Every structure is written in structure tokens, then in C-alpha cells.
Amino acid sequence: MRELVAQTRVAPSDLIYPMFYADGLTEKREISSMPGQYQHTLDSLKAAAHEALAAGVRCVDLFGVPLDSDKDATGSVAWAEDGVLNRGIRALREEFGDDLVIMADTCLDEFTDHGHCGVLGEDKQGSQVVLNDATLECYTRMAVAQARAGAHMVSPSGMMDGQVAAIRQALDAEGYTGVSIMAYSAKYASAFFGPFREAVGSSLRGDRRTYQQDPANQRESLLEAELDIAEGADFVMVKPAMAYLDVVSEIAKFSPVPVAAYQVSGEYAMIQAAGRNGWVDSEATMLESLTSIKRAGADQILTYFAVDAARILR
Ligand code: PBG
């Protein structure tokens, strides 16, 4: 009876699995703050993607972890044809063709030696800032390189103004008119990203509060989503998920394109940690969290639980 009347259903095909491919590893390495998640080698990446697909997950989101020696001020290895992320994308596309939707993270923070999502410079008053428009140029090169490597979808996550329009224009100009864009529209400057910093070996000191959203605010996030839709986003996304369900819900009310939510590393880590201590039932908590995110209005959920959840949901 409950199933008959349930207003919300989570299906494996709603879930997007974020994965990490790291340069220079001889075997996969577990991320200590994200038990069950790995920095992959090419072989283990392909094997894990096969497991995801077998469980019914149809989309993966790939992040690259470069060697420290490949990082520089602009993150140029991000658009190098043989850069770690582009190699990972190419390997997945060769392995899966169109059976798996291959999404790539389109942001510089893993690749810059300072760890920021854009290039640094001085503004007119001499303050050190992330330069919006100079960063857009890097993003367009990166997105085109990802499309060339075989990504079905790129996902600008750096919160620069105009990033969706710039990437759409660059992809179209190179003939990649069918490559979709998932816009990180409302990405908050969140402490819930903590474990991700280990996952990608981040070099960041300080924070991203000059370009990510302030947790105190909702209105600006709605504007950011509107702008991304007008710029040609194929999906808009809210991140983190559970602490921002009001934002998901408000955007879902007006968005003409699918609305995704990203259950981030800290959300995953908290449920796993409490589960391991016997303080919560981690399986039930996982499923409840995913159901709540969908109930709020998310059409797709990016989650490190994707494969575990899909196996149970099947
Ligand atoms: C930046 C990026 C971040 C995450 C995804 N993309 C980190 C940040 O903005 O600081 C976080 C993902 C997670 O915590 O799971 N490109």
C-alpha cells in the first residue's frame, strides 16, 4: 500500500556517480575521509564504471587528480590532450561508447598550484582576486578538450559569471553542438566539501567565498539558476544537497530544464562515519537522504552512494 501511494521514487537511473581518476597510481587508493570511494587507476576506473552500469547507474561524473608537478598557475594540464582528466574521459568513452553518459568536471581547482577555481590576478585596487573573464577563457579550452576526449556532458563548477554562455559558444564553434552542459548554478561556499579536498589532493589555502554562494542567502541562487538557463544550460544543479533543499525546491518550481542536486563528500562522510560507529543505520539513512533530495524537487542526484543505493533499489 505504501508503495502504491508513494509520491517520491528513487530509481538507479536518477543517480550520477562521481569518480576520481588519479595520475601516477599503480593501484587504486581508498580516500580515508570517504570510506568506500577511491582514487582510481585507469583499470580500476573502468572496472568501477562497469559495476555502476551493471547496478543501473547510467551516468558518471569524472574528476582528475594530477601529479603535483603538473599543477601551475592557470591549471593548463586541464586542457592538455594528455592531461589526466582527458585521458580518463577518453578511456571511458572507448570502453563504453554511448552506453554510459560520461560527464566531466569542468573546473580548474584540481589543476592550479594555488587550488582556486580560476586564475589569480590583481584587481584595479591591487587586491588579489580570482579573475572572472580570464578564467572563462581557460574553461572554454577545457570544455572543448573534454568534448574532444569524448565527454557527453561538461559541468562547469567554478561559479564564474558567464561560464555557461562562454562554454556553449566554444563547444558550438568547434562543432560539439550535441555536448550538454550541467551548470553548477547554486554552489555554496560549504564546509561540507571537506573530504573532497583529500579526494583530489587540493592545494587550496583559504576559501572560495568570493565566487561561491553564501549559505545565508537563497535569492541570489535563484538568479544564478535563471541566468544559467538563459545562457543555455541543459541542467541546473544545487550543491550541497541536504542543507540546501529549500534552494532545490525553489529552483524546481520555475526551471524548464532538469534540476540536479549534488550530495557532496561531507554528506557522504557523515552518514558513513555514523554508520560505522553504529550510531545510525547507514543503509536506511542513505535511502532516506536520497528520497528527501528527490522529494524536494531534484530530478537527478549526484552521490557517492550511487552504486550502493542502486543495488538496493533494484
Ligand atoms: C570544485 C569542486 C568541489 C566539489 C566538486 N567540484 C570543491 C569546491 O568547490 O571546493 C566538491 C564535491 C564534494 O565535496 O563532494 N571543482
Coordinates of C-alpha atoms and ligand atoms in Angstrom, one line a residue:
M1 CA 0.0 0.0 0.0
R2 CA 2.8 2.4 0.8
E3 CA 4.4 1.7 -2.5
L4 CA 1.1 2.3 -4.2
V5 CA 0.8 5.8 -2.7
A6 CA 4.4 6.9 -2.6
Q7 CA 4.8 10.4 -4.0
T8 CA 8.5 10.0 -4.5
R9 CA 10.5 7.2 -6.0
V10 CA 14.3 7.0 -6.4
A11 CA 15.5 4.9 -9.4
P12 CA 19.0 3.8 -10.2
S13 CA 18.8 5.9 -13.4
D14 CA 18.3 9.1 -11.3
L15 CA 21.8 8.7 -9.8
I16 CA 25.0 10.1 -11.1
Y17 CA 28.2 8.6 -9.7
P18 CA 31.2 11.0 -9.1
M19 CA 34.6 9.2 -9.6
F20 CA 38.2 10.2 -9.3
Y21 CA 41.0 9.2 -11.7
A22 CA 44.5 9.9 -10.3
D23 CA 47.7 10.2 -12.2
G24 CA 50.7 8.1 -11.2
L25 CA 49.0 5.4 -9.1
T26 CA 49.9 1.8 -9.6
E27 CA 46.8 0.6 -7.6
K28 CA 43.6 2.3 -6.5
R29 CA 43.8 4.2 -3.2
E30 CA 40.9 4.5 -0.8
I31 CA 40.1 8.1 0.2
S32 CA 40.3 7.9 4.0
S33 CA 37.7 10.5 4.7
M34 CA 35.3 8.9 2.2
P35 CA 35.3 5.2 3.0
G36 CA 34.4 3.0 0.0
Q37 CA 35.5 5.7 -2.5
Y38 CA 38.7 5.6 -4.4
Q39 CA 41.3 7.5 -6.3
H40 CA 41.4 5.2 -9.3
T41 CA 43.9 3.9 -11.8
L42 CA 42.7 3.6 -15.4
D43 CA 41.9 -0.1 -14.9
S44 CA 40.1 0.3 -11.6
L45 CA 38.2 3.2 -13.0
K46 CA 36.9 1.2 -15.9
A47 CA 36.0 -1.7 -13.6
A48 CA 34.2 0.6 -11.2
A49 CA 32.3 2.2 -14.0
H50 CA 31.2 -1.3 -15.2
E51 CA 29.9 -2.1 -11.7
A52 CA 28.0 1.2 -11.7
L53 CA 26.4 0.4 -15.1
A54 CA 25.6 -3.1 -14.0
A55 CA 23.8 -1.7 -11.0
G56 CA 21.7 0.5 -13.2
V57 CA 23.6 3.8 -12.9
R58 CA 23.7 5.5 -16.3
C59 CA 25.9 8.4 -15.7
V60 CA 29.3 9.0 -14.1
D61 CA 31.0 12.4 -13.3
L62 CA 34.7 12.2 -13.7
F63 CA 37.3 14.3 -11.7
G64 CA 41.0 14.2 -12.5
V65 CA 43.8 14.2 -9.9
P66 CA 47.0 15.4 -11.5
L67 CA 50.6 15.0 -10.2
D68 CA 51.6 17.9 -8.1
S69 CA 54.4 18.6 -10.6
D70 CA 51.7 19.1 -13.3
K71 CA 50.0 21.9 -11.5
D72 CA 50.6 25.5 -12.5
A73 CA 49.1 29.0 -12.0
T74 CA 46.4 28.5 -14.8
G75 CA 45.8 24.8 -14.4
S76 CA 46.9 24.2 -18.0
V77 CA 47.0 20.5 -17.7
A78 CA 43.2 20.7 -17.6
W79 CA 43.1 21.3 -21.3
A80 CA 46.2 19.3 -22.3
E81 CA 45.1 16.5 -24.6
D82 CA 47.2 14.0 -22.5
G83 CA 46.1 15.6 -19.2
V84 CA 44.9 13.2 -16.6
L85 CA 41.2 14.1 -16.8
N86 CA 41.2 14.0 -20.6
R87 CA 42.9 10.6 -20.6
G88 CA 40.3 9.3 -18.2
I89 CA 37.4 10.6 -20.3
R90 CA 38.9 9.1 -23.4
A91 CA 39.4 5.7 -21.8
L92 CA 35.8 5.6 -20.5
R93 CA 34.4 6.7 -23.9
E94 CA 36.4 4.0 -25.7
E95 CA 35.3 1.4 -23.2
F96 CA 31.6 2.3 -23.0
G97 CA 30.7 4.3 -26.2
D98 CA 27.2 5.7 -25.7
D99 CA 26.1 3.1 -23.1
L100 CA 27.2 5.3 -20.2
V101 CA 26.8 9.0 -20.0
I102 CA 30.2 10.4 -19.4
M103 CA 30.2 13.7 -17.6
A104 CA 33.4 15.7 -16.8
D105 CA 34.1 18.2 -14.1
T106 CA 35.0 21.5 -15.8
C107 CA 36.9 23.5 -13.3
L108 CA 40.5 24.4 -12.6
D109 CA 40.8 23.8 -8.8
E110 CA 42.3 20.4 -9.1
F111 CA 44.9 21.6 -11.6
T112 CA 46.1 25.0 -10.3
D113 CA 49.0 25.2 -7.9
H114 CA 47.1 27.6 -5.7
G115 CA 43.9 25.5 -5.6
H116 CA 41.4 28.2 -6.7
C117 CA 38.8 27.5 -9.4
G118 CA 40.2 30.3 -11.6
V119 CA 43.3 32.3 -12.4
L120 CA 44.5 34.8 -9.9
G121 CA 45.5 38.4 -10.5
E122 CA 45.1 41.9 -9.1
D123 CA 42.1 44.0 -9.5
K124 CA 42.2 47.8 -10.1
Q125 CA 42.7 48.4 -6.4
G126 CA 45.6 46.0 -6.1
S127 CA 43.7 43.2 -4.3
Q128 CA 44.5 39.6 -5.2
V129 CA 41.3 38.2 -6.8
V130 CA 40.1 35.3 -9.0
L131 CA 39.8 37.0 -12.4
N132 CA 36.4 36.1 -13.8
D133 CA 36.9 36.7 -17.5
A134 CA 40.4 35.4 -17.8
T135 CA 39.1 32.2 -16.1
L136 CA 36.3 31.9 -18.7
E137 CA 39.0 31.5 -21.4
C138 CA 40.5 28.6 -19.6
Y139 CA 37.1 27.0 -19.1
T140 CA 36.3 27.2 -22.8
R141 CA 39.6 25.4 -23.7
M142 CA 39.0 22.8 -21.0
A143 CA 35.4 22.1 -22.2
V144 CA 36.5 21.8 -25.8
A145 CA 39.3 19.4 -24.8
Q146 CA 36.8 17.3 -22.8
A147 CA 34.4 17.2 -25.7
R148 CA 37.3 16.1 -28.0
A149 CA 38.2 13.4 -25.5
G150 CA 34.6 12.1 -25.7
A151 CA 32.6 13.7 -22.8
H152 CA 28.9 13.6 -23.4
M153 CA 28.4 16.4 -20.9
V154 CA 30.6 19.0 -19.3
S155 CA 29.9 20.5 -15.9
P156 CA 31.3 24.0 -15.1
S157 CA 31.6 24.0 -11.3
G158 CA 33.7 27.2 -10.8
M159 CA 30.8 29.7 -10.3
M160 CA 32.3 32.3 -12.7
D161 CA 29.8 34.7 -14.2
G162 CA 29.0 33.9 -17.8
Q163 CA 30.6 30.4 -17.8
V164 CA 27.7 28.6 -19.4
A165 CA 27.4 31.0 -22.3
A166 CA 31.1 31.0 -22.9
I167 CA 31.3 27.2 -22.9
R168 CA 28.2 26.8 -25.1
Q169 CA 29.6 29.2 -27.6
A170 CA 33.1 27.5 -27.7
L171 CA 31.6 24.0 -28.0
D172 CA 29.3 25.0 -30.8
A173 CA 32.1 26.8 -32.6
E174 CA 34.1 23.6 -32.6
G175 CA 31.2 21.5 -33.8
Y176 CA 30.3 19.9 -30.4
T177 CA 26.7 21.0 -30.6
G178 CA 25.5 17.8 -29.0
V179 CA 27.6 18.0 -25.9
S180 CA 25.4 19.0 -22.9
I181 CA 26.1 21.3 -20.1
M182 CA 25.2 20.7 -16.5
A183 CA 25.6 24.0 -14.8
Y184 CA 26.6 24.2 -11.1
S185 CA 24.2 27.1 -10.7
A186 CA 23.9 27.4 -6.9
K187 CA 27.1 26.1 -5.4
Y188 CA 27.6 27.3 -1.8
A189 CA 30.9 28.0 -0.1
S190 CA 30.4 25.0 2.1
A191 CA 32.2 23.2 4.8
F192 CA 30.6 20.0 3.6
F193 CA 33.2 19.9 0.8
G194 CA 35.9 19.0 3.3
P195 CA 36.6 15.3 2.4
F196 CA 36.7 16.2 -1.3
R197 CA 39.9 18.2 -0.7
E198 CA 41.6 15.0 0.2
A199 CA 40.0 13.2 -2.7
V200 CA 41.5 15.5 -5.2
G201 CA 44.7 16.4 -3.3
S202 CA 43.7 20.1 -3.3
S203 CA 46.3 22.8 -2.9
L204 CA 43.8 25.3 -1.6
R205 CA 44.5 27.6 1.3
G206 CA 41.8 30.0 2.3
D207 CA 38.3 29.7 0.9
R208 CA 36.1 30.3 -2.1
R209 CA 33.7 32.8 -0.6
T210 CA 34.3 35.4 -3.3
Y211 CA 32.8 33.2 -6.0
Q212 CA 30.6 30.6 -4.3
Q213 CA 27.2 31.4 -2.7
D214 CA 26.8 32.5 0.9
P215 CA 24.9 29.9 3.0
A216 CA 22.8 32.7 4.4
N217 CA 21.3 33.5 1.1
Q218 CA 18.7 32.0 -1.2
R219 CA 17.6 34.8 -3.6
E220 CA 20.9 35.1 -5.4
S221 CA 20.9 31.3 -6.1
L222 CA 17.6 31.6 -7.9
L223 CA 19.0 34.4 -10.1
E224 CA 22.1 32.3 -10.8
A225 CA 19.9 29.4 -12.0
E226 CA 17.8 31.8 -14.2
L227 CA 21.0 33.2 -15.8
D228 CA 22.4 29.7 -16.4
I229 CA 19.1 28.7 -18.1
A230 CA 19.2 31.8 -20.3
E231 CA 22.8 31.1 -21.2
G232 CA 21.9 27.6 -22.4
A233 CA 22.3 25.2 -19.5
D234 CA 20.8 21.8 -20.2
F235 CA 20.6 21.0 -16.4
V236 CA 20.9 23.3 -13.4
M237 CA 22.3 22.0 -10.2
V238 CA 22.3 22.8 -6.5
K239 CA 25.2 21.8 -4.2
P240 CA 25.4 20.6 -1.4
A241 CA 22.1 18.9 -1.3
M242 CA 20.7 18.2 2.2
A243 CA 21.4 21.6 3.8
Y244 CA 20.0 23.4 0.7
L245 CA 16.8 21.6 0.0
D246 CA 14.9 24.9 0.1
V247 CA 17.0 26.1 -2.8
V248 CA 16.4 22.9 -4.8
S249 CA 12.7 23.3 -4.2
E250 CA 12.5 26.9 -5.3
I251 CA 14.5 26.3 -8.4
A252 CA 12.4 23.2 -9.3
K253 CA 9.3 25.5 -9.3
F254 CA 10.4 27.5 -12.2
S255 CA 13.1 25.6 -14.1
P256 CA 12.2 24.5 -17.6
V257 CA 15.3 22.2 -17.6
P258 CA 16.1 19.3 -15.2
V259 CA 17.3 20.2 -11.7
A260 CA 20.1 18.1 -10.2
A261 CA 21.4 18.2 -6.7
Y262 CA 24.9 17.1 -5.5
Q263 CA 25.0 15.1 -2.2
V264 CA 28.6 16.1 -1.5
S265 CA 31.6 14.4 0.2
G266 CA 30.8 15.7 3.7
E267 CA 27.2 14.4 3.5
Y268 CA 28.5 11.0 2.4
A269 CA 31.3 11.0 5.1
M270 CA 28.9 11.9 7.9
I271 CA 26.5 9.1 7.1
Q272 CA 29.3 6.6 6.6
A273 CA 31.1 7.6 9.8
A274 CA 27.9 7.5 12.0
G275 CA 27.0 4.2 10.4
R276 CA 30.4 2.7 11.1
N277 CA 30.0 3.7 14.7
G278 CA 26.6 2.1 15.0
W279 CA 25.0 5.5 15.6
V280 CA 22.7 5.4 12.6
D281 CA 21.6 2.6 10.2
S282 CA 23.7 3.8 7.3
E283 CA 21.7 2.0 4.7
A284 CA 18.4 3.4 5.8
T285 CA 19.9 6.8 6.3
M286 CA 21.3 6.7 2.8
L287 CA 18.0 5.8 1.2
E288 CA 16.1 8.4 3.3
S289 CA 18.5 11.1 2.3
L290 CA 18.2 10.3 -1.4
T291 CA 14.4 10.2 -1.1
S292 CA 14.4 13.6 0.6
I293 CA 16.5 15.2 -2.0
K294 CA 14.1 13.9 -4.7
R295 CA 11.1 14.9 -2.8
A296 CA 12.5 18.5 -2.6
G297 CA 12.4 18.6 -6.4
A298 CA 15.7 17.2 -7.7
D299 CA 15.4 15.1 -10.9
Q300 CA 18.9 13.7 -10.7
I301 CA 21.2 13.2 -7.7
L302 CA 25.0 13.2 -7.9
T303 CA 26.0 11.0 -5.0
Y304 CA 28.9 8.8 -3.8
F305 CA 26.2 6.4 -2.7
A306 CA 25.0 5.9 -6.3
V307 CA 26.2 2.3 -6.8
D308 CA 25.3 1.1 -3.2
A309 CA 21.9 2.7 -3.4
A310 CA 21.2 1.4 -7.0
R311 CA 22.0 -2.1 -5.9
I312 CA 19.4 -1.9 -3.1
L313 CA 16.8 -0.1 -5.2
R314 CA 16.9 -2.7 -7.9
Ligands
PBG1 C1 35.4 22.2 -7.5 C2 34.5 21.2 -6.8 C3 34.4 21.0 -5.5 C4 33.5 19.9 -5.4 C5 33.1 19.5 -6.7 N1 33.8 20.3 -7.6 C6 35.0 21.6 -4.3 C7 34.9 23.0 -4.0 O1 34.2 23.8 -4.7 O2 35.5 23.4 -3.1 C8 33.0 19.3 -4.1 C9 32.5 17.9 -4.2 C10 32.3 17.2 -2.9 O3 32.5 17.8 -1.8 O4 31.8 16.1 -3.0 N2 35.6 22.0 -8.8

